[in-house]
C-alpha atoms as one frame of an Amber mdcrd trajectory, in Angstrom:
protein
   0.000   0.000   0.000   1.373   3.450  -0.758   2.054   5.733   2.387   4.220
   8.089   3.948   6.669   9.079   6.362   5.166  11.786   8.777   7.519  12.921
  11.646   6.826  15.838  13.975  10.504  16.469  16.244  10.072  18.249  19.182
  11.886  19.446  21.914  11.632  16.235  23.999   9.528  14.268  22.062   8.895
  13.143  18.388   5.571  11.939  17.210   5.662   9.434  13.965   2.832   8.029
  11.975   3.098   6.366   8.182   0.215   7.624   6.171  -2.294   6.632   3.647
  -3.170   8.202   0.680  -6.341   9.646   1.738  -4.373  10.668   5.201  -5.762
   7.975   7.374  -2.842   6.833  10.185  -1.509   2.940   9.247   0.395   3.028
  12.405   2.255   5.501  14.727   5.163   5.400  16.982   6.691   8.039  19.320
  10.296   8.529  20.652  12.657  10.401  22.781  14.046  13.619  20.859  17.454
  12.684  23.396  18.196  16.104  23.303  20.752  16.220  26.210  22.745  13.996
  24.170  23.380  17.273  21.917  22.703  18.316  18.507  24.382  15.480  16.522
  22.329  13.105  18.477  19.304  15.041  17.539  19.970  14.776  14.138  21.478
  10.998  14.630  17.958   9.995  16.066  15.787  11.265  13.538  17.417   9.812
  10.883  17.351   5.926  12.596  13.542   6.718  13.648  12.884   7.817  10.109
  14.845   4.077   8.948  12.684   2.566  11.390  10.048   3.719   9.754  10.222
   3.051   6.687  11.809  -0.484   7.302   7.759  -1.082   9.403   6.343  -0.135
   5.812   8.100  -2.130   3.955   7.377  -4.846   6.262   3.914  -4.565   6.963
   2.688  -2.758   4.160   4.499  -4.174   0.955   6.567  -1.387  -0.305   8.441
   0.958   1.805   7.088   4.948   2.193   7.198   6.951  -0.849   8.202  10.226
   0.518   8.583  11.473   4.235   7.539  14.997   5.690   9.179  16.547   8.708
   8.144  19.349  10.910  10.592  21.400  13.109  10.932  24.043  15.796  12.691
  26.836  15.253  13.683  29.032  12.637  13.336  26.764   9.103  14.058  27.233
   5.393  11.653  24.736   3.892  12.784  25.797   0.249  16.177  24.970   1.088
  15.430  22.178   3.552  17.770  23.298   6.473  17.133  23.477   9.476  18.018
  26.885  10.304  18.132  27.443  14.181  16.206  25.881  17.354  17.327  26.909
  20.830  15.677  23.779  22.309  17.950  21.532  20.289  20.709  23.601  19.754
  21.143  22.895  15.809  22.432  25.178  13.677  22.250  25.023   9.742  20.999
  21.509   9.389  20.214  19.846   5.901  18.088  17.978   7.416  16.140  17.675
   4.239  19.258  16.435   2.003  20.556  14.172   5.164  16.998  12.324   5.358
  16.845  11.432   2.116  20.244  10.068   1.606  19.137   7.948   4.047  15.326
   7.193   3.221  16.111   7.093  -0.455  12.834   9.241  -1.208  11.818  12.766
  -1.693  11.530  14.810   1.779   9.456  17.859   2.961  10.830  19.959   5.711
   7.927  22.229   7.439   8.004  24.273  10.418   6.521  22.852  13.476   3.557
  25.570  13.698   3.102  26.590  10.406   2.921  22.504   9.519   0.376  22.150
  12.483  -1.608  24.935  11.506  -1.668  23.360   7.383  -3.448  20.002   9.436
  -5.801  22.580  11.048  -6.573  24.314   7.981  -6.950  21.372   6.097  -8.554
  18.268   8.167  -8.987  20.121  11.350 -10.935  23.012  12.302 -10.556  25.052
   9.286 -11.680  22.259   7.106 -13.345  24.007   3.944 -12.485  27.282   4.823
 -10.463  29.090   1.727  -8.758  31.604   3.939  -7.540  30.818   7.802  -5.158
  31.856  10.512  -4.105  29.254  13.478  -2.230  30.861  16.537  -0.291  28.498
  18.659  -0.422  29.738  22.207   2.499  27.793  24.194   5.705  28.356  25.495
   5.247  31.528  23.028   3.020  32.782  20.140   3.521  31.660  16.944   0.854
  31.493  13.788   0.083  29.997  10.240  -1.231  32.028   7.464  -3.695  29.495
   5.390  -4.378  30.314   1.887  -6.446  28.258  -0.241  -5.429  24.853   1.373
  -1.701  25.591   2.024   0.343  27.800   4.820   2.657  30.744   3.208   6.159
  30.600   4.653   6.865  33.700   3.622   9.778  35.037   1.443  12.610  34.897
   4.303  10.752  31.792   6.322   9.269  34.268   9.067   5.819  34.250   7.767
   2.904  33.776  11.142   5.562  35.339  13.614   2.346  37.160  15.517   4.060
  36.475  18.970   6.292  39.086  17.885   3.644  42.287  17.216   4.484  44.705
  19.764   1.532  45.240  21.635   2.556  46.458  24.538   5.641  49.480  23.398
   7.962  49.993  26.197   6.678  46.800  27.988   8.742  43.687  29.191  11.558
  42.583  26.976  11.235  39.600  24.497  14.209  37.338  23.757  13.731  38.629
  20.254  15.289  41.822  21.326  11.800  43.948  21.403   9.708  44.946  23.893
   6.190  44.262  24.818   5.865  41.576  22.188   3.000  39.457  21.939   4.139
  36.394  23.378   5.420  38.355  26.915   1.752  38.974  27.692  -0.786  36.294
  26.573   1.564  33.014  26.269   0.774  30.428  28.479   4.327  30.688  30.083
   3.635  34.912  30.484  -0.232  33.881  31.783   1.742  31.191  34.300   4.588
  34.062  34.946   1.731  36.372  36.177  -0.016  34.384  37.844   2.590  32.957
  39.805   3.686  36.435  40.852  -0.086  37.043  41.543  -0.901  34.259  43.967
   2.438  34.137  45.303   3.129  30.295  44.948   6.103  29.970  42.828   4.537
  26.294  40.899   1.477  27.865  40.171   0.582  27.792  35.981  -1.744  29.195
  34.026  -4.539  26.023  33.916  -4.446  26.537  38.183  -4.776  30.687  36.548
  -7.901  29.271  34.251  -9.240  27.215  37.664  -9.141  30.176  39.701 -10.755
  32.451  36.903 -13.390  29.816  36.693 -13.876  30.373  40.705 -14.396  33.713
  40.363 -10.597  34.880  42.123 -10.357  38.538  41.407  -6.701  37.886  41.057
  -7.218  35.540  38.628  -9.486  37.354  36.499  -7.292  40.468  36.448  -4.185
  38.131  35.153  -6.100  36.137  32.538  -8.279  39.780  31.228  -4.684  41.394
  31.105  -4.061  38.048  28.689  -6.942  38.388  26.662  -6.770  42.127  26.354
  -3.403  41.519  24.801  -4.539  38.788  22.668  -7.209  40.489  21.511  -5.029
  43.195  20.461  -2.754  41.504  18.519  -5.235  38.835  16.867  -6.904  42.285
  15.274  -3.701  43.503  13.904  -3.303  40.173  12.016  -7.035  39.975  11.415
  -6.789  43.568   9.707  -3.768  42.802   7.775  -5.038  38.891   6.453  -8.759
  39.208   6.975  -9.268  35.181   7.101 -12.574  33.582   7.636 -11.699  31.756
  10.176  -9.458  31.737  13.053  -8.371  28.963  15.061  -6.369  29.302  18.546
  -4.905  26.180  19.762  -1.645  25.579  21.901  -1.598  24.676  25.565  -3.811
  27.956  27.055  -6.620  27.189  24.580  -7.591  23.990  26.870  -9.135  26.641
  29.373 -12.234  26.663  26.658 -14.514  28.839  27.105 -12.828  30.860  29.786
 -10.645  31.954  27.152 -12.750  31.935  24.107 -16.163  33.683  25.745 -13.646
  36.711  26.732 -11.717  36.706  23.638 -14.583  37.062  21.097 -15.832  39.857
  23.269 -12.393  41.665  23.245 -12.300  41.488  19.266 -15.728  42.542  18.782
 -14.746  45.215  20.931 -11.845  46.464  18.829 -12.917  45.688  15.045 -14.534
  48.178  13.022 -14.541  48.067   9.387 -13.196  44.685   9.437 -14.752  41.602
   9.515 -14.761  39.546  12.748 -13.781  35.973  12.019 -15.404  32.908  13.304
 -12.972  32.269  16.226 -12.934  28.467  16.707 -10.593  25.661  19.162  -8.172
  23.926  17.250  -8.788  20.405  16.546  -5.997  17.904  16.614  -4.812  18.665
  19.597  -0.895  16.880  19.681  -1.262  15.075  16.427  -1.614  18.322  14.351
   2.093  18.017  13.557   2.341  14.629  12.616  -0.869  15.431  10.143   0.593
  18.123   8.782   3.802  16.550   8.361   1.933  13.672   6.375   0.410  16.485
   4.270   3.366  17.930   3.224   4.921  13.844   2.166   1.445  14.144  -0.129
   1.757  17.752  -1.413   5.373  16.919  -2.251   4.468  13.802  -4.115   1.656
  15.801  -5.744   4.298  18.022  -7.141   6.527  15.632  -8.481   4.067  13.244
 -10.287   2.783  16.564 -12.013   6.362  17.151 -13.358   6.753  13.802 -14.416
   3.686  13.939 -16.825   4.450  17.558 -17.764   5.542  17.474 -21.541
């Protein structure tokens, strides 16, 4: 049966399925990133998981994968296939792209990790149908995909979806990125957890005991998460008024609080649009797997490609 190799690397984790051709999951594995092993070791392990991988298809399914897609954190040039930069795995300039398929003997796709996520989203996921779309990761930080007509623009340098890096706050706390008052410093869940740490004084606390407590009706709490939300809010209209999608889709580890952050949120945008048009502003719908979908996508769209060049005249 034909399939492909989907892969999803994270910073501690990497999530693995082998695809079918209408995207259904033939069998999945996970493994260790081994990150404090170092960089090589990184590298070292994706390329005997990706073997692995496509040894099980051969095995099990006939004929081994026909192409492989990988997503990445970090900074990645997909038209170049390097991995660029990623502070949780300290790799630097990695053709990971060329290196995989010396190894797999097949074509590879290199995505980044949200942009690939948010291409699942758009695609199979939440956004399903919808011809324009923007998914915002809120995690450790605040990163987004731009969705055009069933694929996610990259943009000309790679930087494309970069929303956790709008200044809305000018003058506000510095950002790793060398800005400050971006995005990501207010209304990430690490910022949400920051403040609400401070706020409650208990040095563990997060921002799902935040979400609890907002839920409980803690003044605290609701001052920390509407501080959240009214930053949110704030930058979600910039992109809103620059990409006017028809959908937008807010996944990432703060959008399990549900409602408590969505019932707010709407509010705040409704609050701030004017000419534009407010979105339908939806959960994501994948949850972890959104990677390793997307990264199966890309296998696909990369197949696509090639098979139309082959019958070109």
């Amino acid at each position: 049966m034909r399939h492909v190799i989907a892969l999803d690397v994270g910073g501690t984790g990497m999530k693995a399925a082998l695809a079918g051709p209408g995207g259904e999951v033939l069998h999945r594995a996970r493994r260790a990133t081994g990150r404090a092993q170092g960089p090589d070791a990184v590298v070292a392990g994706i390329l005997d998981f990706a073997a692995e991988l496509r040894a099980y298809g051969a095995e099990h399914f006939g004929t081994p994968a026909s192409a492989a897609g990988v997503a990445v954190p970090g900074i990645v040039d997909e038209a170049h296939g390097v991995a660029v930069y990623a502070a949780n795995l300290g790799w630097r300039d990695v053709p990971l792209r060329a290196l995989l398929a010396e190894r797999l003997g097949v074509p590879v796709a290199l995505g980044h990790d949200v942009r690939t996520g948010g291409l699942a989203e758009g695609r199979v996921g939440a956004g399903r149908g919808a011809d324009r779309f923007l998914f915002v990761a809120l995690g450790t930080g605040i990163a987004g995909a731009i969705g055009v007509d069933g694929r996610v623009e990259a943009g000309a340098h790679g930087f494309a979806g970069e929303i956790g890096h709008i200044v809305v706050r000018p003058g506000g706390a510095p950002c790793p990125c060398g800005q400050h008052g971006c995005l990501e410093r207010f209304a990430s869940a690490a910022a949400v957890s920051e403040a609400w740490a401070a706020a409650c004084g208990d040095p563990g606390a997060d921002a799902a005991d935040c979400a609890k407590a907002v839920d409980s009706g803690a003044p605290k709490a609701r001052a920390v998460w509407q501080q959240a939300v009214d930053a949110l809010a704030d930058g979600l209209v910039t992109a809103l008024t620059l990409l006017d999608p028809r959908i937008l889709i807010i996944g990432g580890g703060l959008a399990e609080a549900g409602e408590t952050l969505f019932t707010p949120l709407r509010e705040a945008i409704r609050q701030r649009v004017t000419f534009q048009k407010q979105p339908s502003l939806v959960p994501a719908a994948l949850g972890d797997s959104a990677g390793c979908l997307g990264a199966g996508l890309l296998a696909w769209d990369l197949l696509a490609s090639t098979d139309r060049m082959e019958v070109t005249p």
